[in-house]
PDB file of C-alpha atoms and ligand atoms in Angstrom:
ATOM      1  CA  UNK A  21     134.228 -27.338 108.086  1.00  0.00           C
ATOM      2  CA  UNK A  22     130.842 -27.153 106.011  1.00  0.00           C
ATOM      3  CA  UNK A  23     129.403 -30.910 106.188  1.00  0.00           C
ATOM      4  CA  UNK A  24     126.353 -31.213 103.982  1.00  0.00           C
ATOM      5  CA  UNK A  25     123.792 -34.197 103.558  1.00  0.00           C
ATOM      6  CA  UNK A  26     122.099 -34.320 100.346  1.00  0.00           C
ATOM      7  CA  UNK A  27     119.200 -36.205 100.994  1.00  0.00           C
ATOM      8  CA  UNK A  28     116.057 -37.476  98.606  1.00  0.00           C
ATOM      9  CA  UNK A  29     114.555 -40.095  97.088  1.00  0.00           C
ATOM     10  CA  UNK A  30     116.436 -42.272  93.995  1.00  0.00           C
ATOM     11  CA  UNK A  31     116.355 -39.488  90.780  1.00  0.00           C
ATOM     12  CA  UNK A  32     115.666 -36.087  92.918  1.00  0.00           C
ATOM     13  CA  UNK A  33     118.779 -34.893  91.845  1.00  0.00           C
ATOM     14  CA  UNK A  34     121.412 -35.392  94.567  1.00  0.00           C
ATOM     15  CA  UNK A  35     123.801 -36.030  92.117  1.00  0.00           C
ATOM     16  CA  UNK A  36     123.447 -33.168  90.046  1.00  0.00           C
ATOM     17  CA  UNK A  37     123.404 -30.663  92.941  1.00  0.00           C
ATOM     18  CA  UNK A  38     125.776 -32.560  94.478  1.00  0.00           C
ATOM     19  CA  UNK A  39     128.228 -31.129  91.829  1.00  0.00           C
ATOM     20  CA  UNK A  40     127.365 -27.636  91.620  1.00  0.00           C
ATOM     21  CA  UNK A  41     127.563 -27.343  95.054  1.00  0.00           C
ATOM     22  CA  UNK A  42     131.130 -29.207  94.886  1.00  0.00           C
ATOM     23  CA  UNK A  43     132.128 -26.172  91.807  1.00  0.00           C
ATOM     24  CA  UNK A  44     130.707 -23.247  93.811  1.00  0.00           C
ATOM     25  CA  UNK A  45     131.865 -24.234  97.803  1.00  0.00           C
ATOM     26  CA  UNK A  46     134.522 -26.637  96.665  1.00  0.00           C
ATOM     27  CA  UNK A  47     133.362 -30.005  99.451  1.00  0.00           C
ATOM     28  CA  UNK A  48     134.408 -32.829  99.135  1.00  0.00           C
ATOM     29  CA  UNK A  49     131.937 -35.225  97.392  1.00  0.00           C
ATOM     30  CA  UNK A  50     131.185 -38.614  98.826  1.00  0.00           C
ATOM     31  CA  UNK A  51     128.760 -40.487  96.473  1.00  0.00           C
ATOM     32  CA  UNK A  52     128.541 -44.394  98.259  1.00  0.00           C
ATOM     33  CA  UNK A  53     126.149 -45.364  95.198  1.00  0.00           C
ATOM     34  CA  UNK A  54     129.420 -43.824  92.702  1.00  0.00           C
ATOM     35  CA  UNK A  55     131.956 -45.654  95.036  1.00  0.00           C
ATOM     36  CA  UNK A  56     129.511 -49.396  94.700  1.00  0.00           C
ATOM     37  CA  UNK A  57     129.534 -48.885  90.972  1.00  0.00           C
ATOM     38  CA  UNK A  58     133.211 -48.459  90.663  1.00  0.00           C
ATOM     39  CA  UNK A  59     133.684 -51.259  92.866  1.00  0.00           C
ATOM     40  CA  UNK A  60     131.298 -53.367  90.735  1.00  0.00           C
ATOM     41  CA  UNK A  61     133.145 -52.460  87.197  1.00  0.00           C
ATOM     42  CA  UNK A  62     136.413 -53.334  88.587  1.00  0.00           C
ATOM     43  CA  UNK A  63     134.622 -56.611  89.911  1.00  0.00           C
ATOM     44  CA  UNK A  64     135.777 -56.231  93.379  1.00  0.00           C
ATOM     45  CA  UNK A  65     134.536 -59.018  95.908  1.00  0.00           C
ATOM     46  CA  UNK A  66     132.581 -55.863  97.670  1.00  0.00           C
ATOM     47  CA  UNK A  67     131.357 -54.705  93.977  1.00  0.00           C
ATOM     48  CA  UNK A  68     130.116 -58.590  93.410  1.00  0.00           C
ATOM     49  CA  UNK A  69     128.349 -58.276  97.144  1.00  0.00           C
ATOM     50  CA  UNK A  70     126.851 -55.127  96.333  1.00  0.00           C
ATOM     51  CA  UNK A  71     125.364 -56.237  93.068  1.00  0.00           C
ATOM     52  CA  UNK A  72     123.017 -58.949  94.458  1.00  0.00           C
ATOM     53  CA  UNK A  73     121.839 -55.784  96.376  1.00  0.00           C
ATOM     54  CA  UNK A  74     121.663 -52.792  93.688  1.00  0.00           C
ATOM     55  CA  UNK A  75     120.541 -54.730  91.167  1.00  0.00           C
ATOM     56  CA  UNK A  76     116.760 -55.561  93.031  1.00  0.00           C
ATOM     57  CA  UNK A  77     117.007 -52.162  94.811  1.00  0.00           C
ATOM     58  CA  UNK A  78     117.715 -52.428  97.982  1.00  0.00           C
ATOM     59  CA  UNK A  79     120.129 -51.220 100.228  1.00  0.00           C
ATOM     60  CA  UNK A  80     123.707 -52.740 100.568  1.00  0.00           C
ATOM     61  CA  UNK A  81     124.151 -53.791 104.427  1.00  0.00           C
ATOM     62  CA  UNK A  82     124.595 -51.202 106.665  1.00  0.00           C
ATOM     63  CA  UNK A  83     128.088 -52.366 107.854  1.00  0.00           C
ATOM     64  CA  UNK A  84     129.368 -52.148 104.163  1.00  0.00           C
ATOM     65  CA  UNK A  85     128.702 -48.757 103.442  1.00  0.00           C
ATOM     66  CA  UNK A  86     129.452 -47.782 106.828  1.00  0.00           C
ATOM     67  CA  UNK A  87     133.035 -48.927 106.615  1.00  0.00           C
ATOM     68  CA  UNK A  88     133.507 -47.329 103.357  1.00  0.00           C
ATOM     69  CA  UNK A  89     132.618 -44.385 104.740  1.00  0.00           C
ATOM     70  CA  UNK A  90     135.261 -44.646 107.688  1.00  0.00           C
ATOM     71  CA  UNK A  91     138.061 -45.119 105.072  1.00  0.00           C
ATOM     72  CA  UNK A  92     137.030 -42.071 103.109  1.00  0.00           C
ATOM     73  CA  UNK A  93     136.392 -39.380 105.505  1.00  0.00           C
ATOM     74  CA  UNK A  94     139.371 -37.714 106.612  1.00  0.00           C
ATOM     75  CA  UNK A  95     140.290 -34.643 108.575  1.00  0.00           C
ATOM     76  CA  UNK A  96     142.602 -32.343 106.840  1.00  0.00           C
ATOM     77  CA  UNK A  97     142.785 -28.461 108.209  1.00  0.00           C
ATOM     78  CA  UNK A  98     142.619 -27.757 104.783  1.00  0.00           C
ATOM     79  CA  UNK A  99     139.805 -29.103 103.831  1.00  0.00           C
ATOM     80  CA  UNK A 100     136.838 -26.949 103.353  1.00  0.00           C
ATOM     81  CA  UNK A 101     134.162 -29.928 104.266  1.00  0.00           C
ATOM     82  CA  UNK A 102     132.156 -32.732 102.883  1.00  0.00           C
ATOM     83  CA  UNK A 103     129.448 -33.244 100.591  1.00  0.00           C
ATOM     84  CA  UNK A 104     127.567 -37.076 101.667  1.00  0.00           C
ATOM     85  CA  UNK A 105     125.464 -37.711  98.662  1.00  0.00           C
ATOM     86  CA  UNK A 106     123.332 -40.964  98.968  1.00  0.00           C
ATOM     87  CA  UNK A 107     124.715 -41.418 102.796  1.00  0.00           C
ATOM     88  CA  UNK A 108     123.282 -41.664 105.212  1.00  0.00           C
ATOM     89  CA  UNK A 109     120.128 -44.109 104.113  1.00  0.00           C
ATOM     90  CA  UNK A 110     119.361 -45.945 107.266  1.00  0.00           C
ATOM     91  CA  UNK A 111     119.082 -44.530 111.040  1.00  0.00           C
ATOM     92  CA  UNK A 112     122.087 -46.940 112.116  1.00  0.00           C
ATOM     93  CA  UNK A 113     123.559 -44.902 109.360  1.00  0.00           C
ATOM     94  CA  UNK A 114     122.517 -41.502 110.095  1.00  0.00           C
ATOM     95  CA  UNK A 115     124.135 -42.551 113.937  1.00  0.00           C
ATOM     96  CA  UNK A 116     127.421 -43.701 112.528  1.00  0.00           C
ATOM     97  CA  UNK A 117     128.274 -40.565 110.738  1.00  0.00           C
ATOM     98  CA  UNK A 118     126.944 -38.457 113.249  1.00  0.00           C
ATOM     99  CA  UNK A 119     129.738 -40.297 115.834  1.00  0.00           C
ATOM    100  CA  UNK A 120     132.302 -40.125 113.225  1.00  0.00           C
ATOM    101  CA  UNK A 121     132.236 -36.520 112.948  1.00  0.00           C
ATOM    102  CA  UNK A 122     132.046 -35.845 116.672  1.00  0.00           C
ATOM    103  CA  UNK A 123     135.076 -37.693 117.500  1.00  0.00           C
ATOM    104  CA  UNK A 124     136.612 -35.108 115.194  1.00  0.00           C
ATOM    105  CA  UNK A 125     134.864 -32.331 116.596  1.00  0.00           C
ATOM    106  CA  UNK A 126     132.862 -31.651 113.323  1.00  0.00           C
ATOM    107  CA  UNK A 127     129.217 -32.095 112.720  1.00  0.00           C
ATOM    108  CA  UNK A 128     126.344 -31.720 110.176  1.00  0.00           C
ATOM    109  CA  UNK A 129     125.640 -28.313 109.459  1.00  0.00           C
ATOM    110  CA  UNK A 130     122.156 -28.818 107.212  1.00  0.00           C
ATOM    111  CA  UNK A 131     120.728 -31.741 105.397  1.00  0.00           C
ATOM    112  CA  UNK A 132     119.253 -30.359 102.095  1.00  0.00           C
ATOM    113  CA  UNK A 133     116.340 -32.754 101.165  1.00  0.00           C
ATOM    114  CA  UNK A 134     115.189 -32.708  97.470  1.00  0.00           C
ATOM    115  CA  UNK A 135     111.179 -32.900  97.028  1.00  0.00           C
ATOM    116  CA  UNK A 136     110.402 -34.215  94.196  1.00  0.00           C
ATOM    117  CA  UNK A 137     107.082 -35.848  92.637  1.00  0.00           C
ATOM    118  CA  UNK A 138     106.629 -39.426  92.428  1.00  0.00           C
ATOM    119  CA  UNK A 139     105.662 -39.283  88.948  1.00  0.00           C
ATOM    120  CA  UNK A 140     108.319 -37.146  87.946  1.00  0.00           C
ATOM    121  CA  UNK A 141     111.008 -39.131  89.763  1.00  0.00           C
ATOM    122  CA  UNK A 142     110.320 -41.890  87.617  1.00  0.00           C
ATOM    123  CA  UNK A 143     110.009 -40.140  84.277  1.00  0.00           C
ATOM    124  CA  UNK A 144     113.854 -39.037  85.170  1.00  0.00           C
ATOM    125  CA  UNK A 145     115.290 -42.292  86.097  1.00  0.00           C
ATOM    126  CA  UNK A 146     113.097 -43.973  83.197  1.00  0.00           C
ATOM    127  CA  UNK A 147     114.814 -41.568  80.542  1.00  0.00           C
ATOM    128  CA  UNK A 148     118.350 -41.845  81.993  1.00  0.00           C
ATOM    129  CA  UNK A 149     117.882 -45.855  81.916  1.00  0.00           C
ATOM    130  CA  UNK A 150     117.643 -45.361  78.427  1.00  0.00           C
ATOM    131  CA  UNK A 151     120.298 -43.269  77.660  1.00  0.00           C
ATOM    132  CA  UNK A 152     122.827 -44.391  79.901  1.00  0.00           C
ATOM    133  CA  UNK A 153     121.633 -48.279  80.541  1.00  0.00           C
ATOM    134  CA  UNK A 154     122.477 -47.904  84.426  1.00  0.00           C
ATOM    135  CA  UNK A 155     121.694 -51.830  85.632  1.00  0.00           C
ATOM    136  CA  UNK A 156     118.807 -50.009  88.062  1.00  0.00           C
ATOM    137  CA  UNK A 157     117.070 -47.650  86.169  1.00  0.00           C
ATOM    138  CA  UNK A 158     114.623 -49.990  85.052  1.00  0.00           C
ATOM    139  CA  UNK A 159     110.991 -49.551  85.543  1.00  0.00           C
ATOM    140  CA  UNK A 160     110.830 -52.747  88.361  1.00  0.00           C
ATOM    141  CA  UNK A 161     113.590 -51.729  90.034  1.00  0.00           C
ATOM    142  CA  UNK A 162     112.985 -47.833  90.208  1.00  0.00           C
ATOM    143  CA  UNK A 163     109.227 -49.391  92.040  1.00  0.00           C
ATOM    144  CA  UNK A 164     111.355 -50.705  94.565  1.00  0.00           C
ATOM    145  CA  UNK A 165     114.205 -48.844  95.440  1.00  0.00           C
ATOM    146  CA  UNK A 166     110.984 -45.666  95.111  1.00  0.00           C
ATOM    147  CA  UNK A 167     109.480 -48.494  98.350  1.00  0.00           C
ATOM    148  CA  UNK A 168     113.161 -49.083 100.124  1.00  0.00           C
ATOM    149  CA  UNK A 169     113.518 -45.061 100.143  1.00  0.00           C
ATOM    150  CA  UNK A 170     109.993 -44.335 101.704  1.00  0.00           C
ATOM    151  CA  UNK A 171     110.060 -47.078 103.639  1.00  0.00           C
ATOM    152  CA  UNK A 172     113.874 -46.981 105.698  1.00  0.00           C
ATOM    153  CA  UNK A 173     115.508 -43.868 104.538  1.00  0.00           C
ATOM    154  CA  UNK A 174     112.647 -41.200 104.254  1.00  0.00           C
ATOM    155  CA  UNK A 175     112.340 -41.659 108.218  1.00  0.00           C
ATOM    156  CA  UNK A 176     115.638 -40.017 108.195  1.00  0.00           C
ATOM    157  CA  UNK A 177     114.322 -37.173 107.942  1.00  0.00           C
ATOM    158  CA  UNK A 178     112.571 -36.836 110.970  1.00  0.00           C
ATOM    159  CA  UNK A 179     115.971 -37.454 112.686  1.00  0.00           C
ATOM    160  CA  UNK A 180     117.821 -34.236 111.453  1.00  0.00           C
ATOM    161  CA  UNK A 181     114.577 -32.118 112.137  1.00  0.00           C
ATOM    162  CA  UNK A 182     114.737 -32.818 115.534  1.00  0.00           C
ATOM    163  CA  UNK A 183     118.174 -31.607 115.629  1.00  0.00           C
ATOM    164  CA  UNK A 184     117.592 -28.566 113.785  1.00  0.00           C
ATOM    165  CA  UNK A 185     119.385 -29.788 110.764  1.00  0.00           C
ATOM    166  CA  UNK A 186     116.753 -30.145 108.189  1.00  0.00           C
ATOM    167  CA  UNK A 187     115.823 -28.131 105.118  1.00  0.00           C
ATOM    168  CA  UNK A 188     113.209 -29.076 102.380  1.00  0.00           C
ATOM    169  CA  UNK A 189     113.850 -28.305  99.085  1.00  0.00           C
ATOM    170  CA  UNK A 190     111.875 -27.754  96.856  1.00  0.00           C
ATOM    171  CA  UNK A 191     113.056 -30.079  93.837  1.00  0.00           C
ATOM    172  CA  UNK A 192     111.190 -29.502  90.973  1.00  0.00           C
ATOM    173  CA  UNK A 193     111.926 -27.259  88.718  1.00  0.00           C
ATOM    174  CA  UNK A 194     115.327 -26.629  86.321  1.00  0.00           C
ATOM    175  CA  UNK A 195     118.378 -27.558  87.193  1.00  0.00           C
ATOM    176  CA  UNK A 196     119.353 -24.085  88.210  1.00  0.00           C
ATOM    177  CA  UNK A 197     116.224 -22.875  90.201  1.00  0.00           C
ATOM    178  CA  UNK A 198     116.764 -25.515  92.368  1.00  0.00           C
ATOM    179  CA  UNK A 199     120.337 -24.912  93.148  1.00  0.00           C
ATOM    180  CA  UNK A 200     119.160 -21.387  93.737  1.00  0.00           C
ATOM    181  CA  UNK A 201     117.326 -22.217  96.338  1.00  0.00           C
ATOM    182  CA  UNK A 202     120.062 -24.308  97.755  1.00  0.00           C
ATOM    183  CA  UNK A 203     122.485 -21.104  97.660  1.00  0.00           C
ATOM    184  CA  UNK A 204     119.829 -19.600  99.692  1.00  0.00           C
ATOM    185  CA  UNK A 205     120.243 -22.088 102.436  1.00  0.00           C
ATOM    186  CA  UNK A 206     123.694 -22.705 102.346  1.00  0.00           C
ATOM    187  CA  UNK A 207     124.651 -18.736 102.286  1.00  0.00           C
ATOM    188  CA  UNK A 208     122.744 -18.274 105.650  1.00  0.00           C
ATOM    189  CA  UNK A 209     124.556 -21.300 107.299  1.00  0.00           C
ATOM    190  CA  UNK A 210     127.114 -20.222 110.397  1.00  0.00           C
ATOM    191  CA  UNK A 211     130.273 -22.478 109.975  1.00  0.00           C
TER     192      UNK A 211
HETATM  193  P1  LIG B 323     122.675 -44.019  94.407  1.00  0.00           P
HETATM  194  O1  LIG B 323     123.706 -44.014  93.381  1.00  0.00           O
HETATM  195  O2  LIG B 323     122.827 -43.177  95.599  1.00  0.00           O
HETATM  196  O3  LIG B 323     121.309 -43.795  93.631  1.00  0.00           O
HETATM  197  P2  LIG B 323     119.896 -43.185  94.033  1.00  0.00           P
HETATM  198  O4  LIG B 323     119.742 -42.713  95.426  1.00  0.00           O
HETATM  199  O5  LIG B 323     118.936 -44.186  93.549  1.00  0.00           O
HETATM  200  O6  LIG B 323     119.919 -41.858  93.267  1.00  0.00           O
HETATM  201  P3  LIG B 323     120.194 -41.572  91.756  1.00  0.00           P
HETATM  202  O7  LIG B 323     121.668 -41.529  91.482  1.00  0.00           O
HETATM  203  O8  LIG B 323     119.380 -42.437  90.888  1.00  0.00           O
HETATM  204  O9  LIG B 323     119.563 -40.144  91.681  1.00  0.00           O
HETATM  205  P4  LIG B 323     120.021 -38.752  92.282  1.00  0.00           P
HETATM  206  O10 LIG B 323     119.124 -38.312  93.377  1.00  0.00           O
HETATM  207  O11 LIG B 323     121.506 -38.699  92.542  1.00  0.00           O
HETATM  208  O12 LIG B 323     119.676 -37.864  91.038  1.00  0.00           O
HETATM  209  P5  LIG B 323     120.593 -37.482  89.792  1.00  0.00           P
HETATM  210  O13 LIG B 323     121.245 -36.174  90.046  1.00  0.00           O
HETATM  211  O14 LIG B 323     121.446 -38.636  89.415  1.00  0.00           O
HETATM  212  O15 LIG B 323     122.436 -45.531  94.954  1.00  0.00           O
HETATM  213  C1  LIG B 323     122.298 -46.618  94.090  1.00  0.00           C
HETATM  214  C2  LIG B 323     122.188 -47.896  94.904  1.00  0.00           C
HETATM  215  O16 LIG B 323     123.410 -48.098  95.641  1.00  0.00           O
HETATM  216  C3  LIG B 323     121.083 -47.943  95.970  1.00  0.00           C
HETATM  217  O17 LIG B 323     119.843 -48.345  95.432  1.00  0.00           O
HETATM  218  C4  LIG B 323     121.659 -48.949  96.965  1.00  0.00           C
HETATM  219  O18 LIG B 323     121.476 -50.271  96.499  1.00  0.00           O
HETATM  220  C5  LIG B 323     123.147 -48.654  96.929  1.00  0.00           C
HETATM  221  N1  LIG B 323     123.550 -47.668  97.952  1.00  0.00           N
HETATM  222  C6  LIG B 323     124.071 -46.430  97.731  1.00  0.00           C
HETATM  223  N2  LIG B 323     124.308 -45.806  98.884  1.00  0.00           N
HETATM  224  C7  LIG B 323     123.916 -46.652  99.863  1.00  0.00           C
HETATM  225  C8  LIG B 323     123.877 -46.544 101.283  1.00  0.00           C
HETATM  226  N3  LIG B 323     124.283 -45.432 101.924  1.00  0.00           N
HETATM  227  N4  LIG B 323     123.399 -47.611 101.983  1.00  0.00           N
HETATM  228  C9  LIG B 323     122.989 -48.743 101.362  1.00  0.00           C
HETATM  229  N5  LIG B 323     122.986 -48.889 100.025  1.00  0.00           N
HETATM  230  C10 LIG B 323     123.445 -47.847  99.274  1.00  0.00           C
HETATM  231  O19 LIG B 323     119.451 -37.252  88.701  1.00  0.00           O
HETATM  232  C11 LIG B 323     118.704 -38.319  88.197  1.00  0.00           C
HETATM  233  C12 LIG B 323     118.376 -38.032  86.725  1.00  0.00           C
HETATM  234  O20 LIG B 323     117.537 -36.884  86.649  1.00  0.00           O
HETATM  235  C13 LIG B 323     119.614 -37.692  85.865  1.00  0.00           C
HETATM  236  O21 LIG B 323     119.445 -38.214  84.596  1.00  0.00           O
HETATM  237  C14 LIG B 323     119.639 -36.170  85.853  1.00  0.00           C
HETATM  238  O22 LIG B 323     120.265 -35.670  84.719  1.00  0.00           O
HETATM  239  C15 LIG B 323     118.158 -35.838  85.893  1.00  0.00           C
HETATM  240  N6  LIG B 323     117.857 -34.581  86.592  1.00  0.00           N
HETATM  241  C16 LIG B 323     118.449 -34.096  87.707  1.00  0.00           C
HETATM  242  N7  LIG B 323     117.888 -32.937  88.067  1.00  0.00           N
HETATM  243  C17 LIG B 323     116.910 -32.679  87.162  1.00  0.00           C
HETATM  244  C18 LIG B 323     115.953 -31.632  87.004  1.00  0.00           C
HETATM  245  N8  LIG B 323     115.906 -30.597  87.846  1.00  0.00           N
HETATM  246  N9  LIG B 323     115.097 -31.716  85.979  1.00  0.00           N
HETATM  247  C19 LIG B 323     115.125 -32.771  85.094  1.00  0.00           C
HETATM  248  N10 LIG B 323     116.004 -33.786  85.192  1.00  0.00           N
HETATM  249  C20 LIG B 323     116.879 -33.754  86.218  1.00  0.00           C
END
């Protein structure tokens, strides 16, 4: 299997590469931050819970999205891996899918993290708040869920490197240019 981690900071584009890399290796895309919002418009008791979080930018409990995660993942022969966009975002996380894939004999293969400007992260998540209205893309809330992500999921980071597992990307640019240089990455991977 090819497990991937899309890592990066709210608006550096994990969604959008998320589904290129979906159309060109055909993974398996786990969004938790898709699956909350679903919950929430079918106003689930877990979508109501999540809410009070997402709505003032922080994270949902780690138990929460760690149990969602358990129900998703499954091992199928036939599936050619997973895409976790927007998981892991907290150590206890990070430990919990590492365990989950071991006790099926899988494993992380590379955690692509997006690097992306402040400024520039905010322009993007300012200009799809007004487009598409999402409840957190407003300029408060982008402050803190910018402080939640360099606060308890950037540190993340220095977890995969010491496994060997991390790669920066550079995330500025277009659309394509960066998924170029995720193809780069990606095509040199053993799995
Ligand atoms: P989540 O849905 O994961 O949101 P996020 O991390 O804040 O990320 P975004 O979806 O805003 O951005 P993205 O990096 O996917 O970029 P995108 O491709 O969309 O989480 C939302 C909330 O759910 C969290 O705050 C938390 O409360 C909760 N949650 C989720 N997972 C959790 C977990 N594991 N634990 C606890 N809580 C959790 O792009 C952004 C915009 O930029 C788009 O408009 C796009 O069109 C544009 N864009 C993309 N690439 C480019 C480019 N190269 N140039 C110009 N514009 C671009």
């Amino acid at each position: 299997m090819l497990n991937i981690v899309i890592f990066g900071a709210p608006g550096s584009g994990k969604g959008t590469q998320s589904q290129k890399l979906v159309d060109k290796y055909h993974l398996t895309h786990i969004s938790t931050g898709d699956i909350l919002r679903t919950e929430i418009e079918n106003q689930t008791k877990l979508g109501e819970h999540a809410a009070k979080f997402m709505n003032k930018g922080e994270l949902v409990p780690d138990e929460v999205v760690i149990d969602i995660l358990h129900e998703l993942f499954v091992h199928e022969p036939d599936k050619v891996g997973y895409i976790f966009d927007g998981f892991p975002r907290t150590l206890e996380q990070g430990k919990a899918l590492d365990n989950m894939l071991h006790g099926e004999n899988e494993k992380i293969n590379v955690v692509l993290s997006l690097e992306v400007d402040e400024s520039e992260l905010t322009e993007r998540l300012i200009m799809r708040g007004q487009i598409s209205g999402r409840n957190d893309d407003t300029e408060d809330t982008i402050k803190s869920r910018l402080q939640v992500y360099n606060r308890q999921t950037a540190p993340l980071k220095e977890y995969y490197a010491k496994q060997n597992k991390l790669a920066n990307i550079n995330g500025m640019g277009t659309i394509g240019e960066i998924f170029t240089r995720i193809e780069k990455v990606v095509d040199r991977l053993d799995y």
